[in-house]
Amino acid sequence: MSYKLLILPRSQKELADLPSEQLSIAERKIDALREEPRPVGCKKLTERQGWRIRFGNYRILYKIDDAEKIVTIVNVGHRREIYR
């Protein structure tokens, strides 16, 4: 049940801007979404479509297309800025 992973260009830039410690955590969490797009602790967003997972004060927002088996990373960033 492996999903294809797409990271939007904006999200790639946001990843590059993360502190190195947080970047390695984010990369592990994003890679894990290939096998389990709805891991323990993920939440469905209410204000817009998609899901989120957290790591410390940072969030990864993503969408899941179960029909095509694709996970799209939409945003990555600090919790105070990510939902704007």
CSV table of N, CA, C and O in Angstrom, one decimal:
chain,number,residue,atom,x,y,z
A,1,MET,N,0.8,-1.2,0.0
A,1,MET,CA,0.0,0.0,0.0
A,1,MET,C,0.9,1.3,0.0
A,1,MET,O,0.6,2.2,0.7
A,2,SER,N,1.9,1.3,-0.7
A,2,SER,CA,2.8,2.4,-0.8
A,2,SER,C,2.3,3.5,-1.6
A,2,SER,O,1.8,3.3,-2.7
A,3,TYR,N,2.3,4.7,-1.1
A,3,TYR,CA,1.9,5.9,-1.8
A,3,TYR,C,3.0,6.7,-2.4
A,3,TYR,O,4.1,6.6,-1.9
A,4,LYS,N,2.7,7.4,-3.5
A,4,LYS,CA,3.7,8.2,-4.1
A,4,LYS,C,3.7,9.5,-3.4
A,4,LYS,O,2.7,10.0,-2.9
A,5,LEU,N,4.9,10.1,-3.3
A,5,LEU,CA,5.0,11.4,-2.5
A,5,LEU,C,5.4,12.5,-3.4
A,5,LEU,O,6.3,12.4,-4.2
A,6,LEU,N,4.6,13.6,-3.3
A,6,LEU,CA,4.8,14.8,-4.1
A,6,LEU,C,5.1,15.9,-3.1
A,6,LEU,O,4.3,16.1,-2.2
A,7,ILE,N,6.1,16.7,-3.3
A,7,ILE,CA,6.4,17.9,-2.5
A,7,ILE,C,6.3,19.1,-3.4
A,7,ILE,O,7.1,19.2,-4.3
A,8,LEU,N,5.4,20.0,-3.1
A,8,LEU,CA,5.3,21.2,-3.9
A,8,LEU,C,6.5,22.0,-3.8
A,8,LEU,O,7.2,22.0,-2.7
A,9,PRO,N,6.8,22.8,-4.8
A,9,PRO,CA,8.1,23.7,-4.8
A,9,PRO,C,8.1,24.6,-3.6
A,9,PRO,O,9.1,24.8,-2.9
A,10,ARG,N,6.9,25.2,-3.2
A,10,ARG,CA,6.9,26.0,-2.0
A,10,ARG,C,7.3,25.3,-0.8
A,10,ARG,O,8.0,25.8,0.1
A,11,SER,N,6.8,24.0,-0.7
A,11,SER,CA,7.1,23.2,0.5
A,11,SER,C,8.6,22.8,0.5
A,11,SER,O,9.2,22.7,1.6
A,12,GLN,N,9.2,22.6,-0.6
A,12,GLN,CA,10.6,22.3,-0.7
A,12,GLN,C,11.4,23.5,-0.1
A,12,GLN,O,12.4,23.3,0.6
A,13,LYS,N,11.0,24.7,-0.5
A,13,LYS,CA,11.7,25.9,0.0
A,13,LYS,C,11.5,26.0,1.5
A,13,LYS,O,12.4,26.3,2.3
A,14,GLU,N,10.3,25.7,2.0
A,14,GLU,CA,10.0,25.8,3.4
A,14,GLU,C,10.8,24.8,4.2
A,14,GLU,O,11.4,25.1,5.3
A,15,LEU,N,11.0,23.6,3.6
A,15,LEU,CA,11.9,22.6,4.2
A,15,LEU,C,13.3,23.1,4.3
A,15,LEU,O,14.0,22.9,5.3
A,16,ALA,N,13.8,23.7,3.2
A,16,ALA,CA,15.2,24.2,3.2
A,16,ALA,C,15.4,25.2,4.2
A,16,ALA,O,16.5,25.4,4.7
A,17,ASP,N,14.4,26.0,4.6
A,17,ASP,CA,14.5,27.1,5.6
A,17,ASP,C,14.4,26.6,7.0
A,17,ASP,O,14.7,27.4,8.0
A,18,LEU,N,14.1,25.3,7.3
A,18,LEU,CA,14.0,24.8,8.6
A,18,LEU,C,15.4,24.7,9.3
A,18,LEU,O,16.4,24.4,8.6
A,19,PRO,N,15.5,24.8,10.6
A,19,PRO,CA,16.8,24.5,11.3
A,19,PRO,C,17.2,23.1,11.0
A,19,PRO,O,16.3,22.2,10.9
A,20,SER,N,18.4,22.8,10.9
A,20,SER,CA,18.9,21.5,10.5
A,20,SER,C,18.4,20.3,11.4
A,20,SER,O,18.0,19.3,10.9
A,21,GLU,N,18.2,20.6,12.7
A,21,GLU,CA,17.7,19.6,13.6
A,21,GLU,C,16.2,19.3,13.2
A,21,GLU,O,15.9,18.1,13.2
A,22,GLN,N,15.4,20.3,13.0
A,22,GLN,CA,14.0,20.1,12.6
A,22,GLN,C,13.9,19.5,11.2
A,22,GLN,O,13.0,18.7,10.9
A,23,LEU,N,14.9,19.8,10.3
A,23,LEU,CA,14.8,19.3,8.9
A,23,LEU,C,14.9,17.8,8.9
A,23,LEU,O,14.2,17.1,8.2
A,24,SER,N,15.8,17.2,9.7
A,24,SER,CA,16.0,15.8,9.7
A,24,SER,C,14.7,15.1,10.3
A,24,SER,O,14.3,14.0,9.7
A,25,ILE,N,14.1,15.7,11.2
A,25,ILE,CA,12.8,15.1,11.8
A,25,ILE,C,11.8,15.2,10.7
A,25,ILE,O,11.0,14.2,10.5
A,26,ALA,N,11.6,16.3,10.1
A,26,ALA,CA,10.6,16.5,9.0
A,26,ALA,C,10.8,15.5,7.9
A,26,ALA,O,9.8,14.9,7.4
A,27,GLU,N,12.0,15.3,7.5
A,27,GLU,CA,12.3,14.4,6.4
A,27,GLU,C,11.9,13.0,6.7
A,27,GLU,O,11.3,12.3,5.9
A,28,ARG,N,12.2,12.6,8.0
A,28,ARG,CA,11.7,11.2,8.4
A,28,ARG,C,10.2,11.1,8.4
A,28,ARG,O,9.7,10.1,8.0
A,29,LYS,N,9.5,12.1,8.9
A,29,LYS,CA,8.1,12.1,9.0
A,29,LYS,C,7.5,12.1,7.6
A,29,LYS,O,6.5,11.4,7.4
A,30,ILE,N,8.0,12.9,6.7
A,30,ILE,CA,7.5,12.9,5.4
A,30,ILE,C,7.7,11.6,4.7
A,30,ILE,O,6.8,11.1,4.0
A,31,ASP,N,8.9,11.0,4.8
A,31,ASP,CA,9.2,9.7,4.2
A,31,ASP,C,8.2,8.6,4.7
A,31,ASP,O,7.8,7.7,4.0
A,32,ALA,N,7.9,8.7,6.0
A,32,ALA,CA,7.0,7.7,6.6
A,32,ALA,C,5.6,7.8,6.1
A,32,ALA,O,4.8,6.8,6.1
A,33,LEU,N,5.2,8.9,5.5
A,33,LEU,CA,3.9,9.1,4.9
A,33,LEU,C,3.7,8.2,3.7
A,33,LEU,O,2.5,7.9,3.3
A,34,ARG,N,4.8,7.7,3.1
A,34,ARG,CA,4.6,6.8,1.9
A,34,ARG,C,3.9,5.5,2.3
A,34,ARG,O,3.1,5.0,1.6
A,35,GLU,N,4.3,5.0,3.5
A,35,GLU,CA,3.7,3.8,4.0
A,35,GLU,C,2.4,3.9,4.8
A,35,GLU,O,1.5,3.1,4.7
A,36,GLU,N,2.3,5.0,5.5
A,36,GLU,CA,1.2,5.3,6.4
A,36,GLU,C,0.8,6.7,6.3
A,36,GLU,O,1.3,7.5,7.0
A,37,PRO,N,-0.1,7.1,5.4
A,37,PRO,CA,-0.5,8.5,5.2
A,37,PRO,C,-1.3,9.1,6.3
A,37,PRO,O,-1.5,10.3,6.5
A,38,ARG,N,-1.8,8.2,7.2
A,38,ARG,CA,-2.6,8.7,8.4
A,38,ARG,C,-2.0,8.1,9.6
A,38,ARG,O,-2.6,7.2,10.3
A,39,PRO,N,-0.8,8.5,10.0
A,39,PRO,CA,-0.1,8.0,11.2
A,39,PRO,C,-0.8,8.4,12.5
A,39,PRO,O,-1.6,9.3,12.5
A,40,VAL,N,-0.4,7.7,13.5
A,40,VAL,CA,-1.0,8.0,14.8
A,40,VAL,C,-0.6,9.5,15.1
A,40,VAL,O,0.5,9.9,14.9
A,41,GLY,N,-1.6,10.2,15.6
A,41,GLY,CA,-1.3,11.6,15.9
A,41,GLY,C,-1.6,12.6,14.8
A,41,GLY,O,-1.6,13.8,15.1
A,42,CYS,N,-1.9,12.2,13.6
A,42,CYS,CA,-2.3,13.1,12.6
A,42,CYS,C,-3.7,13.6,12.8
A,42,CYS,O,-4.5,12.9,13.5
A,43,LYS,N,-4.0,14.8,12.3
A,43,LYS,CA,-5.3,15.3,12.4
A,43,LYS,C,-5.8,15.8,11.1
A,43,LYS,O,-5.1,16.4,10.3
A,44,LYS,N,-7.1,15.7,10.9
A,44,LYS,CA,-7.8,16.2,9.7
A,44,LYS,C,-8.0,17.7,9.9
A,44,LYS,O,-8.4,18.1,11.0
A,45,LEU,N,-7.7,18.5,9.0
A,45,LEU,CA,-7.8,20.0,9.1
A,45,LEU,C,-9.3,20.3,9.0
A,45,LEU,O,-10.0,19.7,8.2
A,46,THR,N,-9.7,21.3,9.7
A,46,THR,CA,-11.1,21.8,9.7
A,46,THR,C,-11.3,23.0,8.8
A,46,THR,O,-12.4,23.1,8.2
A,47,GLU,N,-10.4,23.9,8.8
A,47,GLU,CA,-10.5,25.2,8.1
A,47,GLU,C,-10.3,25.0,6.6
A,47,GLU,O,-10.7,25.8,5.8
A,48,ARG,N,-9.6,24.0,6.2
A,48,ARG,CA,-9.3,23.7,4.8
A,48,ARG,C,-9.1,22.2,4.6
A,48,ARG,O,-9.0,21.5,5.6
A,49,GLN,N,-9.0,21.8,3.4
A,49,GLN,CA,-8.8,20.3,3.1
A,49,GLN,C,-7.4,19.9,3.4
A,49,GLN,O,-6.5,20.6,3.3
A,50,GLY,N,-7.3,18.7,3.9
A,50,GLY,CA,-6.0,18.1,4.2
A,50,GLY,C,-5.8,17.6,5.6
A,50,GLY,O,-6.8,17.5,6.4
A,51,TRP,N,-4.6,17.2,5.9
A,51,TRP,CA,-4.2,16.6,7.1
A,51,TRP,C,-3.0,17.4,7.7
A,51,TRP,O,-2.3,18.0,6.9
A,52,ARG,N,-2.7,17.1,8.9
A,52,ARG,CA,-1.5,17.7,9.5
A,52,ARG,C,-0.8,16.7,10.5
A,52,ARG,O,-1.5,16.0,11.2
A,53,ILE,N,0.5,16.8,10.5
A,53,ILE,CA,1.2,16.1,11.5
A,53,ILE,C,2.1,17.1,12.2
A,53,ILE,O,2.5,18.1,11.6
A,54,ARG,N,2.4,16.9,13.5
A,54,ARG,CA,3.3,17.9,14.2
A,54,ARG,C,4.6,17.2,14.6
A,54,ARG,O,4.6,16.0,14.8
A,55,PHE,N,5.6,18.0,14.7
A,55,PHE,CA,6.8,17.6,15.4
A,55,PHE,C,7.4,18.9,16.1
A,55,PHE,O,7.7,19.8,15.5
A,56,GLY,N,7.3,18.8,17.4
A,56,GLY,CA,7.7,20.0,18.2
A,56,GLY,C,6.7,21.1,17.9
A,56,GLY,O,5.5,21.0,17.9
A,57,ASN,N,7.3,22.3,17.6
A,57,ASN,CA,6.5,23.5,17.3
A,57,ASN,C,6.3,23.6,15.8
A,57,ASN,O,5.8,24.7,15.3
A,58,TYR,N,6.6,22.6,15.0
A,58,TYR,CA,6.4,22.6,13.6
A,58,TYR,C,5.3,21.7,13.1
A,58,TYR,O,5.0,20.8,13.8
A,59,ARG,N,4.8,22.0,11.9
A,59,ARG,CA,3.7,21.3,11.3
A,59,ARG,C,4.0,20.9,9.9
A,59,ARG,O,4.7,21.7,9.2
A,60,ILE,N,3.5,19.8,9.4
A,60,ILE,CA,3.5,19.4,8.0
A,60,ILE,C,2.0,19.3,7.6
A,60,ILE,O,1.3,18.5,8.2
A,61,LEU,N,1.6,20.1,6.6
A,61,LEU,CA,0.3,20.0,6.1
A,61,LEU,C,0.3,19.3,4.8
A,61,LEU,O,1.2,19.5,3.9
A,62,TYR,N,-0.6,18.3,4.6
A,62,TYR,CA,-0.6,17.5,3.4
A,62,TYR,C,-2.0,17.1,3.0
A,62,TYR,O,-2.9,17.1,3.8
A,63,LYS,N,-2.1,16.6,1.7
A,63,LYS,CA,-3.3,16.1,1.2
A,63,LYS,C,-3.1,14.7,0.8
A,63,LYS,O,-2.0,14.3,0.4
A,64,ILE,N,-4.2,13.9,0.9
A,64,ILE,CA,-4.1,12.5,0.5
A,64,ILE,C,-5.1,12.2,-0.6
A,64,ILE,O,-6.3,12.6,-0.5
A,65,ASP,N,-4.6,11.6,-1.7
A,65,ASP,CA,-5.5,11.1,-2.8
A,65,ASP,C,-5.4,9.6,-2.8
A,65,ASP,O,-4.5,9.0,-3.3
A,66,ASP,N,-6.4,9.0,-2.1
A,66,ASP,CA,-6.5,7.5,-2.0
A,66,ASP,C,-6.7,6.8,-3.3
A,66,ASP,O,-6.2,5.7,-3.5
A,67,ALA,N,-7.4,7.4,-4.2
A,67,ALA,CA,-7.7,6.8,-5.5
A,67,ALA,C,-6.4,6.7,-6.3
A,67,ALA,O,-6.2,5.6,-6.9
A,68,GLU,N,-5.6,7.7,-6.3
A,68,GLU,CA,-4.3,7.7,-7.1
A,68,GLU,C,-3.1,7.2,-6.2
A,68,GLU,O,-2.0,7.1,-6.8
A,69,LYS,N,-3.3,7.1,-4.9
A,69,LYS,CA,-2.3,6.7,-4.0
A,69,LYS,C,-1.1,7.7,-4.0
A,69,LYS,O,0.0,7.4,-4.2
A,70,ILE,N,-1.5,9.0,-3.8
A,70,ILE,CA,-0.6,10.1,-3.8
A,70,ILE,C,-0.7,10.9,-2.5
A,70,ILE,O,-1.9,11.3,-2.1
A,71,VAL,N,0.4,11.2,-1.9
A,71,VAL,CA,0.4,12.2,-0.7
A,71,VAL,C,1.1,13.4,-1.2
A,71,VAL,O,2.3,13.3,-1.7
A,72,THR,N,0.5,14.6,-1.1
A,72,THR,CA,1.1,15.8,-1.6
A,72,THR,C,1.4,16.7,-0.3
A,72,THR,O,0.5,17.1,0.4
A,73,ILE,N,2.6,17.1,-0.2
A,73,ILE,CA,3.0,17.9,0.9
A,73,ILE,C,2.8,19.4,0.5
A,73,ILE,O,3.3,19.8,-0.5
A,74,VAL,N,1.9,20.1,1.2
A,74,VAL,CA,1.4,21.4,0.9
A,74,VAL,C,2.2,22.5,1.6
A,74,VAL,O,2.6,23.5,1.0
A,75,ASN,N,2.4,22.4,2.9
A,75,ASN,CA,3.2,23.4,3.7
A,75,ASN,C,4.0,22.7,4.8
A,75,ASN,O,3.6,21.7,5.3
A,76,VAL,N,5.1,23.3,5.1
A,76,VAL,CA,5.9,22.9,6.3
A,76,VAL,C,6.4,24.2,7.0
A,76,VAL,O,6.9,25.1,6.3
A,77,GLY,N,6.2,24.2,8.3
A,77,GLY,CA,6.6,25.4,9.0
A,77,GLY,C,6.2,25.5,10.4
A,77,GLY,O,5.7,24.5,11.0
A,78,HIS,N,6.6,26.6,11.1
A,78,HIS,CA,6.3,26.8,12.5
A,78,HIS,C,4.8,26.9,12.7
A,78,HIS,O,4.1,27.5,11.9
A,79,ARG,N,4.3,26.5,13.8
A,79,ARG,CA,2.9,26.4,14.1
A,79,ARG,C,2.2,27.8,14.1
A,79,ARG,O,1.1,28.0,13.7
A,80,ARG,N,3.0,28.9,14.5
A,80,ARG,CA,2.3,30.2,14.5
A,80,ARG,C,2.2,30.8,13.1
A,80,ARG,O,1.5,31.7,12.9
A,81,GLU,N,2.9,30.2,12.1
A,81,GLU,CA,2.8,30.8,10.7
A,81,GLU,C,2.2,29.9,9.7
A,81,GLU,O,1.7,30.3,8.7
A,82,ILE,N,2.0,28.6,10.0
A,82,ILE,CA,1.6,27.6,9.0
A,82,ILE,C,0.2,27.7,8.6
A,82,ILE,O,-0.2,27.5,7.4
A,83,TYR,N,-0.7,28.2,9.5
A,83,TYR,CA,-2.1,28.2,9.1
A,83,TYR,C,-2.6,29.5,8.5
A,83,TYR,O,-3.7,29.7,8.2
A,84,ARG,N,-1.7,30.5,8.3
A,84,ARG,CA,-2.0,31.7,7.7
A,84,ARG,C,-2.3,31.6,6.2
A,84,ARG,O,-1.8,30.9,5.5
